[in-house]
Coordinates of C-alpha atoms in Angstrom, one line a residue:
M1 CA 74.5 -87.6 -35.7
P2 CA 77.6 -89.4 -34.4
T3 CA 80.3 -90.3 -36.9
D4 CA 81.3 -93.7 -35.5
F5 CA 79.1 -95.6 -38.0
K6 CA 80.9 -94.0 -40.9
E7 CA 84.3 -94.3 -39.4
Q8 CA 83.7 -98.0 -38.5
H9 CA 82.8 -99.1 -42.0
R10 CA 85.4 -97.0 -43.7
R11 CA 88.3 -98.4 -41.7
H12 CA 89.9 -101.5 -43.3
D13 CA 90.3 -104.3 -40.8
P14 CA 92.5 -107.2 -42.2
K15 CA 91.1 -109.5 -39.6
K16 CA 87.6 -109.1 -40.9
G17 CA 88.4 -109.7 -44.6
P18 CA 89.6 -107.9 -47.7
L19 CA 86.3 -106.0 -48.1
S20 CA 85.8 -105.0 -44.5
R21 CA 85.9 -101.3 -45.4
F22 CA 82.6 -101.5 -47.3
T23 CA 79.1 -101.3 -46.0
I24 CA 76.2 -102.6 -48.1
I25 CA 72.5 -102.0 -47.6
D26 CA 70.7 -105.1 -48.9
A27 CA 67.0 -104.5 -49.8
S28 CA 66.9 -107.6 -52.1
R29 CA 64.9 -110.7 -51.5
V30 CA 64.6 -114.3 -52.5
R31 CA 67.9 -115.6 -54.1
A32 CA 69.7 -113.6 -56.7
G33 CA 70.4 -110.5 -54.6
P34 CA 71.1 -112.4 -51.4
A35 CA 73.5 -114.6 -53.3
A36 CA 75.4 -111.5 -54.6
M37 CA 75.6 -110.2 -51.1
R38 CA 76.8 -113.5 -49.7
V39 CA 80.0 -113.0 -51.7
F40 CA 80.6 -109.6 -50.0
A41 CA 79.6 -110.8 -46.6
D42 CA 82.0 -113.8 -46.8
M43 CA 84.8 -111.4 -47.8
G44 CA 84.2 -109.3 -44.7
A45 CA 82.0 -106.5 -46.0
R46 CA 79.3 -105.3 -43.6
V47 CA 76.0 -106.4 -45.2
I48 CA 72.9 -105.1 -43.5
K49 CA 69.9 -107.0 -44.6
L50 CA 66.6 -105.1 -44.5
E51 CA 63.5 -107.1 -43.4
I52 CA 59.9 -106.2 -42.8
P53 CA 59.3 -105.7 -39.0
P54 CA 57.6 -108.7 -37.3
G55 CA 53.8 -108.2 -37.2
A56 CA 53.8 -105.5 -39.9
P57 CA 51.3 -105.7 -42.7
G58 CA 52.8 -107.6 -45.6
G59 CA 55.3 -109.4 -43.4
D60 CA 58.3 -111.1 -44.8
D61 CA 57.4 -114.3 -46.7
M62 CA 60.8 -114.5 -48.4
I63 CA 61.5 -117.9 -50.1
G64 CA 64.2 -119.5 -48.1
G65 CA 63.3 -117.7 -44.9
R66 CA 64.2 -119.2 -41.6
N67 CA 60.8 -120.7 -41.1
H68 CA 60.6 -122.0 -44.6
N69 CA 64.0 -123.7 -45.0
L70 CA 66.5 -123.4 -42.3
A71 CA 69.4 -125.0 -44.2
D72 CA 68.8 -122.7 -47.2
Y73 CA 68.4 -119.6 -45.0
E74 CA 71.6 -120.2 -43.1
N75 CA 73.6 -121.0 -46.2
L76 CA 72.3 -117.9 -48.0
H77 CA 72.4 -115.3 -45.3
R78 CA 75.5 -116.2 -43.2
N79 CA 77.8 -113.4 -42.1
K80 CA 75.1 -110.7 -42.5
E81 CA 73.3 -108.4 -40.1
S82 CA 69.5 -108.0 -40.0
L83 CA 67.7 -104.7 -39.6
T84 CA 63.9 -104.6 -39.5
L85 CA 62.6 -101.5 -41.3
N86 CA 59.3 -100.5 -42.9
M87 CA 60.3 -98.3 -45.8
K88 CA 56.7 -97.5 -46.6
D89 CA 56.5 -95.5 -43.4
P90 CA 58.0 -92.0 -43.6
A91 CA 60.0 -92.6 -40.4
G92 CA 61.4 -95.8 -41.9
L93 CA 62.3 -94.1 -45.1
A94 CA 64.1 -91.4 -43.1
I95 CA 66.1 -94.1 -41.3
L96 CA 67.0 -95.7 -44.7
H97 CA 68.2 -92.3 -45.9
D98 CA 70.5 -92.1 -42.9
L99 CA 71.9 -95.5 -43.7
V100 CA 72.4 -94.6 -47.4
K101 CA 74.3 -91.5 -46.6
R102 CA 76.9 -93.7 -44.9
A103 CA 76.8 -96.7 -47.2
D104 CA 78.9 -97.8 -50.2
V105 CA 76.4 -100.0 -51.9
F106 CA 72.6 -100.3 -52.0
I107 CA 71.1 -103.4 -53.7
E108 CA 67.4 -104.1 -54.5
N109 CA 65.2 -106.2 -56.7
F110 CA 62.0 -104.3 -56.6
R111 CA 60.0 -103.8 -59.8
P112 CA 61.0 -100.4 -61.4
D113 CA 57.7 -98.7 -60.6
V114 CA 57.7 -100.0 -57.0
K115 CA 61.1 -98.6 -56.0
D116 CA 60.3 -95.2 -57.5
R117 CA 56.9 -95.1 -55.7
L118 CA 58.7 -95.9 -52.4
G119 CA 61.2 -93.2 -53.0
I120 CA 64.2 -95.5 -53.1
G121 CA 65.0 -95.4 -56.8
Y122 CA 68.5 -94.6 -58.1
D123 CA 68.0 -90.8 -58.6
A124 CA 66.5 -90.4 -55.1
L125 CA 69.3 -92.2 -53.3
R126 CA 72.1 -90.8 -55.5
A127 CA 71.0 -87.3 -54.4
L128 CA 71.7 -88.3 -50.8
N129 CA 75.1 -90.0 -51.6
P130 CA 76.8 -89.4 -55.0
R131 CA 79.4 -92.0 -54.1
L132 CA 76.7 -94.7 -53.7
V133 CA 76.9 -97.8 -56.0
Y134 CA 73.3 -98.6 -56.6
A135 CA 72.7 -102.2 -57.8
S136 CA 69.5 -103.6 -59.3
I137 CA 68.6 -107.1 -60.1
S138 CA 65.3 -107.7 -62.1
G139 CA 63.7 -110.5 -64.0
F140 CA 63.9 -108.8 -67.4
G141 CA 65.5 -105.4 -67.1
Q142 CA 64.7 -102.0 -65.7
D143 CA 62.8 -100.9 -68.9
G144 CA 61.4 -102.4 -72.0
P145 CA 58.2 -104.4 -72.8
Y146 CA 58.8 -107.0 -70.0
A147 CA 60.1 -104.7 -67.3
R148 CA 57.1 -105.3 -65.0
W149 CA 57.0 -109.0 -65.4
P150 CA 57.8 -110.9 -62.2
G151 CA 61.2 -112.7 -62.4
F152 CA 61.5 -116.4 -61.6
D153 CA 64.4 -118.7 -62.2
S154 CA 62.5 -121.3 -64.2
I155 CA 61.0 -118.7 -66.4
A156 CA 64.4 -117.2 -67.2
Q157 CA 65.8 -120.7 -67.9
G158 CA 63.0 -121.1 -70.5
M159 CA 63.1 -117.7 -72.1
G160 CA 67.0 -117.6 -72.0
G161 CA 67.2 -120.7 -74.1
L162 CA 68.8 -123.0 -71.6
M163 CA 65.9 -125.5 -71.4
S164 CA 65.9 -125.9 -75.2
V165 CA 69.4 -127.4 -75.1
T166 CA 69.0 -129.3 -71.8
G167 CA 67.7 -132.9 -71.8
K168 CA 67.5 -135.7 -74.2
P169 CA 66.3 -135.3 -77.8
G170 CA 62.6 -135.8 -78.2
E171 CA 61.8 -135.5 -74.5
G172 CA 60.9 -131.8 -74.5
P173 CA 62.6 -128.9 -72.7
M174 CA 64.2 -129.6 -69.4
R175 CA 65.0 -127.3 -66.5
V176 CA 68.4 -127.8 -64.8
G177 CA 68.5 -128.9 -61.2
I178 CA 69.7 -125.7 -59.6
P179 CA 68.4 -122.1 -59.8
I180 CA 71.1 -121.2 -62.3
A181 CA 69.5 -118.0 -63.6
D182 CA 69.1 -116.6 -60.0
L183 CA 72.6 -117.6 -59.0
C184 CA 74.3 -116.3 -62.1
A185 CA 72.4 -113.0 -61.9
G186 CA 73.7 -112.7 -58.4
H187 CA 77.3 -113.5 -59.3
F188 CA 77.2 -111.1 -62.3
C189 CA 75.7 -108.4 -60.0
A190 CA 78.6 -108.9 -57.5
Q191 CA 81.1 -108.5 -60.4
A192 CA 79.3 -105.3 -61.5
I193 CA 79.4 -103.9 -58.0
M194 CA 83.1 -104.7 -57.6
T195 CA 83.7 -103.0 -61.0
A196 CA 81.8 -99.9 -59.9
L197 CA 83.7 -99.7 -56.6
L198 CA 87.0 -100.0 -58.4
E199 CA 85.9 -97.3 -60.9
R200 CA 84.8 -95.1 -58.0
E201 CA 88.4 -95.0 -56.8
A202 CA 89.3 -93.1 -59.9
S203 CA 86.2 -91.0 -60.4
G204 CA 85.0 -90.5 -56.9
E205 CA 81.4 -91.2 -58.0
G206 CA 79.1 -94.1 -57.7
Q207 CA 76.8 -95.3 -60.4
W208 CA 73.8 -97.5 -61.2
V209 CA 74.7 -101.1 -62.1
Q210 CA 72.0 -103.4 -63.4
T211 CA 71.5 -107.0 -64.4
S212 CA 68.6 -109.4 -64.9
L213 CA 67.8 -113.1 -64.7
L214 CA 67.2 -113.1 -68.4
E215 CA 70.5 -111.5 -69.3
A216 CA 72.4 -113.7 -66.9
Q217 CA 70.9 -116.8 -68.4
I218 CA 71.6 -115.7 -72.0
A219 CA 75.2 -114.9 -71.1
M220 CA 75.6 -118.4 -69.7
L221 CA 74.6 -120.0 -73.0
D222 CA 78.2 -119.1 -74.1
F223 CA 79.2 -121.3 -77.1
Q224 CA 75.6 -122.4 -77.6
A225 CA 74.6 -118.8 -78.3
A226 CA 77.6 -118.2 -80.4
Q227 CA 76.6 -121.1 -82.7
W228 CA 73.4 -119.2 -83.5
L229 CA 74.7 -115.6 -83.5
V230 CA 77.8 -116.3 -85.6
D231 CA 77.0 -119.4 -87.6
R232 CA 73.2 -119.3 -87.6
K233 CA 73.3 -122.9 -86.4
L234 CA 70.4 -123.7 -84.1
P235 CA 71.6 -125.8 -81.1
E236 CA 69.6 -128.8 -80.2
Q237 CA 69.2 -131.1 -77.2
V238 CA 71.9 -133.8 -77.0
G239 CA 71.3 -135.1 -73.5
N240 CA 74.6 -135.9 -71.7
E241 CA 76.5 -135.6 -75.0
H242 CA 78.6 -132.6 -76.1
P243 CA 77.1 -131.1 -79.3
L244 CA 80.5 -130.5 -80.9
T245 CA 82.7 -133.4 -79.8
V246 CA 82.5 -137.2 -79.7
P247 CA 82.9 -139.3 -77.6
T248 CA 81.8 -137.3 -74.6
G249 CA 79.1 -137.9 -72.0
V250 CA 77.9 -140.6 -69.7
F251 CA 78.7 -144.3 -70.2
A252 CA 77.5 -147.2 -68.1
T253 CA 80.2 -149.3 -66.4
K254 CA 80.3 -152.6 -64.6
D255 CA 79.2 -151.0 -61.4
G256 CA 77.8 -147.5 -62.3
Y257 CA 78.5 -144.6 -64.6
L258 CA 81.5 -142.7 -66.0
N259 CA 81.7 -139.2 -67.4
L260 CA 84.0 -139.0 -70.4
A261 CA 85.4 -136.1 -72.4
A262 CA 87.6 -137.4 -75.1
I263 CA 87.9 -134.2 -77.1
G264 CA 90.0 -134.0 -80.3
N265 CA 91.9 -136.6 -82.3
A266 CA 94.8 -137.1 -79.8
M267 CA 92.5 -137.9 -77.0
F268 CA 90.4 -140.1 -79.1
A269 CA 93.5 -142.1 -80.2
R270 CA 94.6 -142.5 -76.5
L271 CA 91.1 -143.6 -75.6
C272 CA 91.0 -146.2 -78.3
E273 CA 94.4 -147.6 -77.4
A274 CA 93.4 -147.9 -73.7
M275 CA 90.2 -149.8 -74.8
N276 CA 91.9 -152.0 -77.3
L277 CA 90.0 -150.3 -80.1
Q278 CA 93.0 -149.0 -82.1
H279 CA 91.4 -150.0 -85.4
L280 CA 88.9 -147.2 -85.0
V281 CA 91.6 -144.5 -85.3
G282 CA 91.6 -142.8 -88.7
Q283 CA 88.7 -144.8 -90.1
P284 CA 86.4 -142.9 -92.4
G285 CA 83.8 -141.2 -90.3
Y286 CA 86.1 -141.3 -87.3
E287 CA 88.9 -139.1 -88.4
S288 CA 87.8 -135.8 -86.7
D289 CA 85.3 -134.4 -84.2
P290 CA 82.9 -133.2 -86.9
A291 CA 83.1 -136.6 -88.6
R292 CA 82.6 -138.4 -85.3
V293 CA 79.6 -136.2 -84.5
Q294 CA 77.9 -137.5 -87.6
N295 CA 78.6 -141.1 -86.4
R296 CA 77.9 -140.5 -82.7
D297 CA 75.5 -143.4 -82.2
T298 CA 77.9 -146.0 -83.8
I299 CA 80.9 -144.8 -81.8
N300 CA 79.0 -144.6 -78.5
K301 CA 77.6 -148.1 -79.0
T302 CA 81.1 -149.5 -79.7
I303 CA 82.9 -148.0 -76.8
G304 CA 79.8 -148.4 -74.6
E305 CA 80.0 -152.2 -74.8
V306 CA 83.7 -152.1 -73.7
F307 CA 83.0 -149.8 -70.8
L308 CA 80.7 -152.4 -69.3
T309 CA 83.6 -154.8 -68.8
R310 CA 85.2 -152.8 -65.9
T311 CA 84.2 -150.7 -62.9
T312 CA 84.1 -146.9 -62.9
R313 CA 87.1 -146.7 -60.7
E314 CA 89.1 -149.1 -62.9
W315 CA 88.3 -147.0 -66.0
T316 CA 89.0 -143.8 -64.3
E317 CA 92.4 -144.9 -63.2
L318 CA 93.3 -146.3 -66.6
L319 CA 92.1 -143.4 -68.7
L320 CA 93.5 -140.7 -66.5
K321 CA 96.9 -142.5 -66.6
V322 CA 96.9 -142.0 -70.4
G323 CA 95.6 -138.5 -70.3
V324 CA 91.9 -138.9 -71.2
P325 CA 89.6 -136.7 -69.1
C326 CA 87.0 -138.7 -67.2
G327 CA 85.5 -139.0 -63.7
P328 CA 82.8 -140.7 -61.6
I329 CA 79.3 -139.3 -61.4
Y330 CA 78.4 -138.5 -57.8
Q331 CA 75.3 -138.1 -55.7
I332 CA 75.5 -135.0 -53.6
N333 CA 76.6 -137.0 -50.5
E334 CA 79.4 -138.6 -52.5
V335 CA 80.6 -135.2 -53.7
F336 CA 81.4 -134.1 -50.1
D337 CA 83.0 -137.5 -49.3
D338 CA 85.5 -137.2 -52.2
P339 CA 89.1 -136.8 -51.0
Q340 CA 89.8 -133.9 -53.4
V341 CA 86.7 -132.0 -52.3
K342 CA 87.7 -132.5 -48.7
H343 CA 91.2 -131.3 -49.5
L344 CA 89.8 -128.1 -51.1
G345 CA 87.7 -127.4 -48.0
I346 CA 84.7 -126.0 -49.8
A347 CA 82.4 -127.4 -47.1
W348 CA 82.6 -124.7 -44.5
P349 CA 82.0 -126.1 -41.0
A350 CA 79.6 -124.4 -38.6
T351 CA 77.6 -125.2 -35.5
V352 CA 73.8 -124.4 -35.7
P353 CA 71.8 -124.5 -32.5
G354 CA 69.4 -127.4 -32.6
R355 CA 71.3 -129.0 -35.5
G356 CA 74.8 -129.4 -34.1
E357 CA 77.8 -129.6 -36.4
V358 CA 76.9 -128.9 -40.0
A359 CA 78.6 -127.3 -43.0
F360 CA 77.8 -124.6 -45.7
V361 CA 79.1 -124.3 -49.2
G362 CA 82.0 -121.8 -49.1
Q363 CA 83.1 -119.4 -51.8
P364 CA 84.9 -121.3 -54.7
F365 CA 87.9 -119.0 -54.6
R366 CA 90.6 -118.2 -52.1
L367 CA 93.0 -115.3 -51.4
S368 CA 96.6 -116.1 -50.2
R369 CA 96.6 -113.3 -47.6
Y370 CA 93.1 -113.8 -46.3
P371 CA 92.5 -117.3 -45.2
R372 CA 88.9 -118.1 -44.7
A373 CA 87.5 -117.9 -41.2
Q374 CA 87.3 -121.2 -39.4
S375 CA 83.5 -120.9 -39.4
P376 CA 81.0 -118.4 -40.7
R377 CA 78.8 -116.2 -38.5
L378 CA 75.3 -117.8 -38.6
A379 CA 72.5 -116.1 -40.4
P380 CA 70.9 -113.5 -38.1
E381 CA 67.5 -113.8 -36.5
Q382 CA 65.1 -111.3 -38.0
G383 CA 66.0 -107.8 -36.6
A384 CA 68.8 -109.1 -34.5
H385 CA 70.9 -106.0 -35.2
T386 CA 68.2 -103.4 -35.3
Q387 CA 68.9 -101.9 -31.9
A388 CA 72.6 -101.7 -32.4
I389 CA 72.5 -100.2 -35.9
L390 CA 70.0 -97.6 -34.9
N391 CA 72.1 -96.7 -31.9
E392 CA 75.1 -96.3 -34.1
L393 CA 73.1 -93.9 -36.2
G394 CA 72.4 -91.9 -33.1
Y395 CA 68.8 -92.8 -32.3
P396 CA 68.0 -93.2 -28.6
D397 CA 66.5 -96.4 -27.1
E398 CA 63.2 -94.5 -26.3
Q399 CA 62.7 -93.5 -29.9
I400 CA 63.5 -97.1 -31.1
D401 CA 60.9 -98.5 -28.7
R402 CA 58.2 -96.1 -30.0
W403 CA 59.1 -97.2 -33.6
R404 CA 58.8 -100.9 -32.6
E405 CA 55.3 -100.2 -31.3
T406 CA 54.2 -98.7 -34.6
F407 CA 56.0 -101.3 -36.8
V408 CA 58.5 -98.7 -38.2
V409 CA 61.3 -101.1 -37.2

């Protein structure tokens, strides 16, 4: 086998990004795994996405696929390569093994029994490449009573406690408007992979990193979980309010809504002064956050009536001037029209055939020595890189053609 594949991905290329020396084999599907790999792809790593060959039994019905939702597919799979490969076929499994020997990371989200049955479990691939970082994302963990349960974001939101503290009191549990369990599992997985790659620099060995939608969702409970674990206080739904501080939340204005976060006595005093409600400061029941929580409805009614006298913009300018955190509440289109959002440049411009000029959501961090590319590489067509990758591994065109005929690739 030629060595150019290995040499190519081991060589750091500053022009391609800070992670250009790493090659990742992405056998994950749906959202959590692809979201994790998007971080690496955007930072220059070579991410080879495995897809079922066209026409093969059990073809790729991935949620967010190109035929399902073009916008989602492009945003999720930009900067990646696509290799069609049937891992159930012995020849396809052999090709995967060739890739794994040269890769730094392998990521999957199969059920534990499925990946072992396919021969692509951690022990099998580690035997081929001891330096491999093997990453698994599951719904509920690699073992335990729920290990074989299918993992879906909304289920994890419910079982992870998020829905019990989301929404207004008395209206029942509420799912949040984004796939937060999927996305957080993906980002936590990316952190775990980064950690394992850093550790490998010292030990020389890879390892198995794992996360699950359930664990990710529970971790995101943060202070809400701490209220129960430490104080045995059961958090409840408070709608747009903050459970521990008052006044916070959404208030109607003359022309819309305002988000307010007047936390602590100093901010409360500044808020009251700006609203000509100085008489409230220090009153019994208003003297601290815990006291104000007990009188939430009275305080909100009082300041709510005053908020109706001015526009959102007028209140925002006035309150920010005196150091009270607040801001408008945007529709998605308004988010990307905001001057600060435009300044940050998180909307990543691209040209999509048939769509023209569009934009994707960029990574929410930046590196001083690696400015982001002017535009991302578009998500690949299914199997767009199959020929080139197999040629790099040393397979001749004739063999690849035979494999295509039998749906190996």
